[in-house]
């Protein structure tokens, strides 16, 4: 056992325990507590082994490729022609092949993701379809026609990496710890972030800004996506939808749906609650006043106001009666997710009635309003769903184009050969391919067809550290605008317990809107509804269409709905739910289908839709955990895996809504008679980033949040293939160490294998005054020995282009100077014109000596005849102020057959003054002073600290976890063990103190130290021990900037802005105000004009315009010309004003 | 002053320094850490490096290898002071590391693979420089070099086909410049284990003795009794525990440290004895920047209106 649980584990049981002693059986005596399930946390690694950290992305993508694609094809299966009614083309099948490289001359088509990364290609696989179409009188069937390429998600089941062992992965140059779940598009790794939104097809009762209650449903089916409301206005209830011009009084709407009797309407809406009847009467009156009594009248009224259906009617057809429009609108557009089969409006009418009832309930009692922020009302949209929308759009466009092309050909009366649609299919171009690539690489999902306009859906996978990449894969972004100042969506929701990490969210504008998944979560994909409906009916659910309002709303009747659709009622909800769950636990129903009772709404809700967050929990029956130590033993021995726990009904997934039906014990001691479930491990409520923090439960909570942000900036090892990667910027630590105090999460996510930090011996004391404001003092000898040393690799890449006119760039070897020596600038170059690996380069040294033809863009020259004698230099040179070394050089071809040269430049940096460090407790600080070892304080064993941290960092930050980390770390160092700081557990302070005492240290981790400068004993004691320190990517070298003179902007002649352009430091308004206030007028003049954009200009005193050469072109005279100094910007302004017919006159006075 | 050695091992010495000042004891400690010259690889020429570690990485690792530096204080020159053009046997040791992995098994490259290379060098006037006489045979070799039961220092691992061809120049230096030139890894130093002098203040919850364990050095001293300690009582006994890297023998290290201390003191004495008008050091006119040279120092009044004599610049 690695760690003591919080639960009381009495004497450890070992095989050698003598159980023959009376009263001692298997190491237990009668007085011992009942044995708990030891190591139930072992389920967690088992879970992660089968599911992985980014399984949600991969599952979603797989679902898209395996199921959704086929559904989309089925929904759009036929292409017909307006010209030839006999022609048809039908898609019969679709499948995605293996990832392939596109090079025409390649023999082996298989491609690895790493090749795609290096060669700036897209890791994609062909989409192949099978079709059936008519050719003349024949019906032709063809299979495997490629229609485009789909970017492949890494580690999905289409990816070559899926299911490969470590050795194979190494051969593919891939890191086994890399989670996958992203795409490689044009060489960059792109993640489609999880998007959070309100659930589809569910009623949400809320108030609009005017405090009117309304029920809204976002319907989403394959055919249509729309939003319908049942809203209140002046106490009256209306049905509102975009496709109907006016709000439809609810009674009219219900009458149009075939509920014509007022009594029936009242029953359906209010049941027998007089309170609700009271509130509803007014609506019936309104319908009376409008004179609408029959279904036809209602339909006519709605039809006259419906917008959409009109368009669909072509000019050739007869004009459709108005009431048919209404039927069309009501059946397919309003509340589109409620099916209307054979014009049976009954289900939809009941659905509307239930909506109205919910509105009435909320009008009477505002407690019945729903909470939008409740996690159970949210759905997460993953890569698969977004891609499926995209594909649907692209495919419809493809079909449309195909139809147009086919029509175009069929229109021609005489054809030499019989028309074969196959050629047209192949002609389709790379519309689908480029559509995917464009969407993923720009992140713009603009699908007009689905009224979707989203930017920033994809992000470049951050490879700053392993944790940053991992953190990105679990990130959830909200659709909510960042600018609005509302706290609701940003607040911590009690229902996110265990599902979303409470700590990991950014600070600032996106605070609370960007969230992260907790460690042990799963996001569901769609599960087929039909079998579930059948099971429900078998379990005694009565069909909703057979009922009237009286039965529907009886006190003891519960409405059963599946994914928001009402399917029936039951009188025995508890029995129904129990039986349903039993079936699920036995595998008759998919494990991700959830069911729960909502007693407020008298309903039983079943969900099988995708995007729900859920997590596994141990089932408790009769106050006993179904998982026992025996199961865990088998698990440890590798005899069973996590799925076995599911299939045996020991563990089940609960989503947020079903959690409300469960009574979950946190530890086994908490199990009571009413308990239904047991947590697998409480620390799984944190996410991957927060899981790195030791003893987070002892910290002030914002500190954990800060660390979550900072852990992503820590320099360390990023992947096993880090040295094979050529990334734009890569930070690597020279000697990364796994933390002395780790957590179970660290082991589970592999942070101990790809760490980002070092265990520093920290003395918490004041030293020298250079440690104020969180600055750290570093030991020079430690830095000499490699503490905090890191490598920075930067990519320099260039294309050796071929131009359309036949000319092309070339690489030239180093020129020889007049003195016969190669100039310093070119000395790193090898004969091929590219710097050699291992060469040292200084600022402005040439890395790739490229030359471009001077007539590259001149297309008047014929290819082949191009005069390529003149070339101009276009070298790529090294930019950093500090020398670097060429790490590696890659010469390759891209997809567009251009030669690509990438050079990776490396710098090795040791920490210097101003570099940023941080512990794992949100305590960042810069290096304030580097002290020789001899001046460092030392303890009685001669240990000098690596880092001195000022104790003032503790009182206000309250990072007690850091202190405990130090204590555990110290005990671990002494004992030679790695200690654990797992949340809600971990090595105990008492035990750690005992270790210290046993080894002759003070139990509190304090030591008396001696000053290295005077040799005198400090009068104070010092908290001394190892703390894991991260070096953050912010280094002085990348930020330092100063300028005396330098480049100026062309237009204004003012100094440029920004470090990258060697810009000036702005003396801004506030600084100017201070100087003016002080009275330093000349300093202001100097800064704002003399040192900025001074301009001498001749001004004519007669006409007030600017002249030149002591001549005024306006007056045509040289009289009365004065030379003055003004800012160039002022001169520019005058000229711009003149250009717009404004005549600014400069009138001069004598200077005093 | 008395030195009583309590234990002496190959890489550790524990001794008691008696009848000395705190200042002197600390000076000794500081010298042990920072001022003892040793040899360490300083320049690394990499001809071939196909290992997974980058050049700087390997160079840094090589630099950190302690080399046996016995007697380097007297017999080896600092490279910067040497008569040679670049480096020579009098100021450096050349080592090489040539290894290629040809087997499918990974080769562990250690300090044992370093080999000393003979060097030939001329001085500025073209004369051949002889190697210094009296250096031990193992001079310049890494510690634990091919020793039974001792572990060499891992430098790198090579896979099949990978190769290292490296030429290193080890030079003399001190820890002040870089930690690789430090002969000690930890210098512990303690006085007054019972805290009789009350130099420190032990914070405790209930019982000071129980919560602050006594150090092992407490056995050397009598436990505190009620007898008063004089106001002017000063620590006179110091317990040293010096852990060496192996570059120097612990005993030599202590002797060297004393010698170095004497040297430094002598330097100060010499400097103090120098007349004022000697170049550089003691000329008070040059001590304060921007001060106008004048005929008599006593006339001078600086910006703060204090005479130079009171300012303490007039050392005569």
PDB file of N, CA, C and O in Angstrom, chain A residues 836-874:
ATOM      1  N   UNK A 836      25.331  23.985 -40.416  1.00  0.00           N
ATOM      2  CA  UNK A 836      25.509  22.598 -40.012  1.00  0.00           C
ATOM      3  C   UNK A 836      25.045  22.379 -38.588  1.00  0.00           C
ATOM      4  O   UNK A 836      25.122  23.276 -37.751  1.00  0.00           O
ATOM      5  N   UNK A 837      24.553  21.181 -38.332  1.00  0.00           N
ATOM      6  CA  UNK A 837      24.120  20.862 -36.978  1.00  0.00           C
ATOM      7  C   UNK A 837      25.311  20.919 -36.043  1.00  0.00           C
ATOM      8  O   UNK A 837      26.391  20.431 -36.372  1.00  0.00           O
ATOM      9  N   UNK A 838      25.129  21.547 -34.896  1.00  0.00           N
ATOM     10  CA  UNK A 838      26.211  21.667 -33.935  1.00  0.00           C
ATOM     11  C   UNK A 838      26.972  22.965 -34.040  1.00  0.00           C
ATOM     12  O   UNK A 838      27.713  23.329 -33.151  1.00  0.00           O
ATOM     13  N   UNK A 839      26.774  23.709 -35.133  1.00  0.00           N
ATOM     14  CA  UNK A 839      27.495  24.975 -35.290  1.00  0.00           C
ATOM     15  C   UNK A 839      26.943  26.030 -34.342  1.00  0.00           C
ATOM     16  O   UNK A 839      25.752  26.063 -34.055  1.00  0.00           O
ATOM     17  N   UNK A 840      27.837  26.905 -33.942  1.00  0.00           N
ATOM     18  CA  UNK A 840      27.414  28.008 -33.098  1.00  0.00           C
ATOM     19  C   UNK A 840      27.065  29.200 -33.978  1.00  0.00           C
ATOM     20  O   UNK A 840      27.784  29.501 -34.928  1.00  0.00           O
ATOM     21  N   UNK A 841      25.971  29.853 -33.681  1.00  0.00           N
ATOM     22  CA  UNK A 841      25.602  31.044 -34.459  1.00  0.00           C
ATOM     23  C   UNK A 841      25.404  32.226 -33.520  1.00  0.00           C
ATOM     24  O   UNK A 841      24.886  32.071 -32.419  1.00  0.00           O
ATOM     25  N   UNK A 842      25.855  33.378 -33.966  1.00  0.00           N
ATOM     26  CA  UNK A 842      25.660  34.604 -33.195  1.00  0.00           C
ATOM     27  C   UNK A 842      24.568  35.430 -33.852  1.00  0.00           C
ATOM     28  O   UNK A 842      24.083  35.091 -34.932  1.00  0.00           O
ATOM     29  N   UNK A 843      24.235  36.527 -33.212  1.00  0.00           N
ATOM     30  CA  UNK A 843      23.188  37.402 -33.742  1.00  0.00           C
ATOM     31  C   UNK A 843      23.470  37.767 -35.197  1.00  0.00           C
ATOM     32  O   UNK A 843      24.600  38.116 -35.534  1.00  0.00           O
ATOM     33  N   UNK A 844      22.445  37.662 -36.014  1.00  0.00           N
ATOM     34  CA  UNK A 844      22.495  38.010 -37.432  1.00  0.00           C
ATOM     35  C   UNK A 844      23.314  37.071 -38.288  1.00  0.00           C
ATOM     36  O   UNK A 844      23.512  37.330 -39.473  1.00  0.00           O
ATOM     37  N   UNK A 845      23.809  35.982 -37.730  1.00  0.00           N
ATOM     38  CA  UNK A 845      24.486  34.994 -38.567  1.00  0.00           C
ATOM     39  C   UNK A 845      23.449  34.312 -39.452  1.00  0.00           C
ATOM     40  O   UNK A 845      22.291  34.153 -39.082  1.00  0.00           O
ATOM     41  N   UNK A 846      23.909  33.918 -40.634  1.00  0.00           N
ATOM     42  CA  UNK A 846      22.969  33.329 -41.591  1.00  0.00           C
ATOM     43  C   UNK A 846      22.795  31.842 -41.295  1.00  0.00           C
ATOM     44  O   UNK A 846      23.765  31.116 -41.087  1.00  0.00           O
ATOM     45  N   UNK A 847      21.544  31.418 -41.246  1.00  0.00           N
ATOM     46  CA  UNK A 847      21.266  30.003 -41.016  1.00  0.00           C
ATOM     47  C   UNK A 847      20.962  29.305 -42.337  1.00  0.00           C
ATOM     48  O   UNK A 847      21.460  28.234 -42.610  1.00  0.00           O
ATOM     49  N   UNK A 848      20.115  29.917 -43.133  1.00  0.00           N
ATOM     50  CA  UNK A 848      19.850  29.366 -44.463  1.00  0.00           C
ATOM     51  C   UNK A 848      20.128  30.477 -45.468  1.00  0.00           C
ATOM     52  O   UNK A 848      19.499  31.530 -45.441  1.00  0.00           O
ATOM     53  N   UNK A 849      21.089  30.244 -46.345  1.00  0.00           N
ATOM     54  CA  UNK A 849      21.493  31.280 -47.299  1.00  0.00           C
ATOM     55  C   UNK A 849      20.659  31.145 -48.564  1.00  0.00           C
ATOM     56  O   UNK A 849      21.112  30.649 -49.581  1.00  0.00           O
ATOM     57  N   UNK A 850      19.429  31.595 -48.461  1.00  0.00           N
ATOM     58  CA  UNK A 850      18.506  31.458 -49.585  1.00  0.00           C
ATOM     59  C   UNK A 850      18.649  32.647 -50.519  1.00  0.00           C
ATOM     60  O   UNK A 850      18.906  33.763 -50.084  1.00  0.00           O
ATOM     61  N   UNK A 851      18.485  32.390 -51.800  1.00  0.00           N
ATOM     62  CA  UNK A 851      18.461  33.483 -52.775  1.00  0.00           C
ATOM     63  C   UNK A 851      17.237  33.321 -53.654  1.00  0.00           C
ATOM     64  O   UNK A 851      16.910  32.216 -54.065  1.00  0.00           O
ATOM     65  N   UNK A 852      16.556  34.442 -53.891  1.00  0.00           N
ATOM     66  CA  UNK A 852      15.343  34.389 -54.710  1.00  0.00           C
ATOM     67  C   UNK A 852      15.627  35.019 -56.054  1.00  0.00           C
ATOM     68  O   UNK A 852      16.367  35.994 -56.136  1.00  0.00           O
ATOM     69  N   UNK A 853      15.007  34.499 -57.113  1.00  0.00           N
ATOM     70  CA  UNK A 853      15.190  35.136 -58.416  1.00  0.00           C
ATOM     71  C   UNK A 853      14.539  36.514 -58.400  1.00  0.00           C
ATOM     72  O   UNK A 853      13.484  36.695 -57.788  1.00  0.00           O
ATOM     73  N   UNK A 854      15.181  37.465 -59.028  1.00  0.00           N
ATOM     74  CA  UNK A 854      14.661  38.833 -58.951  1.00  0.00           C
ATOM     75  C   UNK A 854      13.399  38.972 -59.773  1.00  0.00           C
ATOM     76  O   UNK A 854      12.626  39.894 -59.588  1.00  0.00           O
ATOM     77  N   UNK A 855      13.149  38.033 -60.699  1.00  0.00           N
ATOM     78  CA  UNK A 855      11.948  38.145 -61.523  1.00  0.00           C
ATOM     79  C   UNK A 855      10.905  37.093 -61.147  1.00  0.00           C
ATOM     80  O   UNK A 855      10.147  36.613 -61.976  1.00  0.00           O
ATOM     81  N   UNK A 856      10.890  36.750 -59.876  1.00  0.00           N
ATOM     82  CA  UNK A 856      10.036  35.649 -59.441  1.00  0.00           C
ATOM     83  C   UNK A 856       8.561  35.907 -59.704  1.00  0.00           C
ATOM     84  O   UNK A 856       7.813  34.988 -60.031  1.00  0.00           O
ATOM     85  N   UNK A 857       8.159  37.153 -59.585  1.00  0.00           N
ATOM     86  CA  UNK A 857       6.731  37.426 -59.689  1.00  0.00           C
ATOM     87  C   UNK A 857       6.337  37.877 -61.090  1.00  0.00           C
ATOM     88  O   UNK A 857       5.198  38.228 -61.356  1.00  0.00           O
ATOM     89  N   UNK A 858       7.317  37.894 -61.968  1.00  0.00           N
ATOM     90  CA  UNK A 858       7.062  38.335 -63.338  1.00  0.00           C
ATOM     91  C   UNK A 858       6.519  37.154 -64.142  1.00  0.00           C
ATOM     92  O   UNK A 858       7.249  36.243 -64.513  1.00  0.00           O
ATOM     93  N   UNK A 859       5.238  37.171 -64.433  1.00  0.00           N
ATOM     94  CA  UNK A 859       4.644  36.023 -65.096  1.00  0.00           C
ATOM     95  C   UNK A 859       4.654  36.144 -66.614  1.00  0.00           C
ATOM     96  O   UNK A 859       4.133  35.283 -67.315  1.00  0.00           O
ATOM     97  N   UNK A 860       5.269  37.232 -67.099  1.00  0.00           N
ATOM     98  CA  UNK A 860       5.277  37.402 -68.551  1.00  0.00           C
ATOM     99  C   UNK A 860       6.300  36.484 -69.210  1.00  0.00           C
ATOM    100  O   UNK A 860       6.245  36.238 -70.402  1.00  0.00           O
ATOM    101  N   UNK A 861       7.252  36.000 -68.408  1.00  0.00           N
ATOM    102  CA  UNK A 861       8.260  35.107 -68.982  1.00  0.00           C
ATOM    103  C   UNK A 861       7.653  33.720 -69.098  1.00  0.00           C
ATOM    104  O   UNK A 861       6.929  33.264 -68.211  1.00  0.00           O
ATOM    105  N   UNK A 862       7.968  33.031 -70.166  1.00  0.00           N
ATOM    106  CA  UNK A 862       7.471  31.676 -70.312  1.00  0.00           C
ATOM    107  C   UNK A 862       8.275  30.736 -69.426  1.00  0.00           C
ATOM    108  O   UNK A 862       9.477  30.894 -69.284  1.00  0.00           O
ATOM    109  N   UNK A 863       7.597  29.758 -68.899  1.00  0.00           N
ATOM    110  CA  UNK A 863       8.331  28.785 -68.101  1.00  0.00           C
ATOM    111  C   UNK A 863       9.415  28.138 -68.948  1.00  0.00           C
ATOM    112  O   UNK A 863       9.212  27.854 -70.118  1.00  0.00           O
ATOM    113  N   UNK A 864      10.536  27.903 -68.365  1.00  0.00           N
ATOM    114  CA  UNK A 864      11.630  27.270 -69.096  1.00  0.00           C
ATOM    115  C   UNK A 864      12.579  28.300 -69.671  1.00  0.00           C
ATOM    116  O   UNK A 864      13.779  28.093 -69.714  1.00  0.00           O
ATOM    117  N   UNK A 865      12.027  29.452 -70.071  1.00  0.00           N
ATOM    118  CA  UNK A 865      12.901  30.459 -70.641  1.00  0.00           C
ATOM    119  C   UNK A 865      13.381  31.456 -69.596  1.00  0.00           C
ATOM    120  O   UNK A 865      14.106  32.370 -69.927  1.00  0.00           O
ATOM    121  N   UNK A 866      12.912  31.291 -68.425  1.00  0.00           N
ATOM    122  CA  UNK A 866      13.177  32.292 -67.405  1.00  0.00           C
ATOM    123  C   UNK A 866      14.663  32.578 -67.286  1.00  0.00           C
ATOM    124  O   UNK A 866      15.476  31.672 -67.229  1.00  0.00           O
ATOM    125  N   UNK A 867      14.954  33.823 -67.280  1.00  0.00           N
ATOM    126  CA  UNK A 867      16.341  34.232 -67.103  1.00  0.00           C
ATOM    127  C   UNK A 867      16.647  34.199 -65.619  1.00  0.00           C
ATOM    128  O   UNK A 867      16.166  35.015 -64.853  1.00  0.00           O
ATOM    129  N   UNK A 868      17.413  33.204 -65.238  1.00  0.00           N
ATOM    130  CA  UNK A 868      17.625  33.020 -63.805  1.00  0.00           C
ATOM    131  C   UNK A 868      19.005  33.498 -63.383  1.00  0.00           C
ATOM    132  O   UNK A 868      19.567  33.033 -62.428  1.00  0.00           O
ATOM    133  N   UNK A 869      19.538  34.409 -64.172  1.00  0.00           N
ATOM    134  CA  UNK A 869      20.905  34.814 -63.836  1.00  0.00           C
ATOM    135  C   UNK A 869      20.943  35.745 -62.635  1.00  0.00           C
ATOM    136  O   UNK A 869      21.919  35.764 -61.903  1.00  0.00           O
ATOM    137  N   UNK A 870      19.902  36.530 -62.421  1.00  0.00           N
ATOM    138  CA  UNK A 870      19.963  37.465 -61.301  1.00  0.00           C
ATOM    139  C   UNK A 870      19.165  36.934 -60.118  1.00  0.00           C
ATOM    140  O   UNK A 870      17.995  36.580 -60.241  1.00  0.00           O
ATOM    141  N   UNK A 871      19.825  36.890 -59.021  1.00  0.00           N
ATOM    142  CA  UNK A 871      19.188  36.464 -57.776  1.00  0.00           C
ATOM    143  C   UNK A 871      19.453  37.513 -56.720  1.00  0.00           C
ATOM    144  O   UNK A 871      20.504  38.150 -56.725  1.00  0.00           O
ATOM    145  N   UNK A 872      18.511  37.683 -55.854  1.00  0.00           N
ATOM    146  CA  UNK A 872      18.805  38.572 -54.727  1.00  0.00           C
ATOM    147  C   UNK A 872      18.796  37.756 -53.437  1.00  0.00           C
ATOM    148  O   UNK A 872      18.090  36.743 -53.324  1.00  0.00           O
ATOM    149  N   UNK A 873      19.607  38.212 -52.506  1.00  0.00           N
ATOM    150  CA  UNK A 873      19.753  37.470 -51.268  1.00  0.00           C
ATOM    151  C   UNK A 873      18.480  37.540 -50.437  1.00  0.00           C
ATOM    152  O   UNK A 873      17.909  38.611 -50.267  1.00  0.00           O
ATOM    153  N   UNK A 874      18.062  36.420 -49.957  1.00  0.00           N
ATOM    154  CA  UNK A 874      16.930  36.391 -49.023  1.00  0.00           C
ATOM    155  C   UNK A 874      17.286  35.430 -47.889  1.00  0.00           C
ATOM    156  O   UNK A 874      16.634  34.411 -47.710  1.00  0.00           O
TER     157      UNK A 874
END
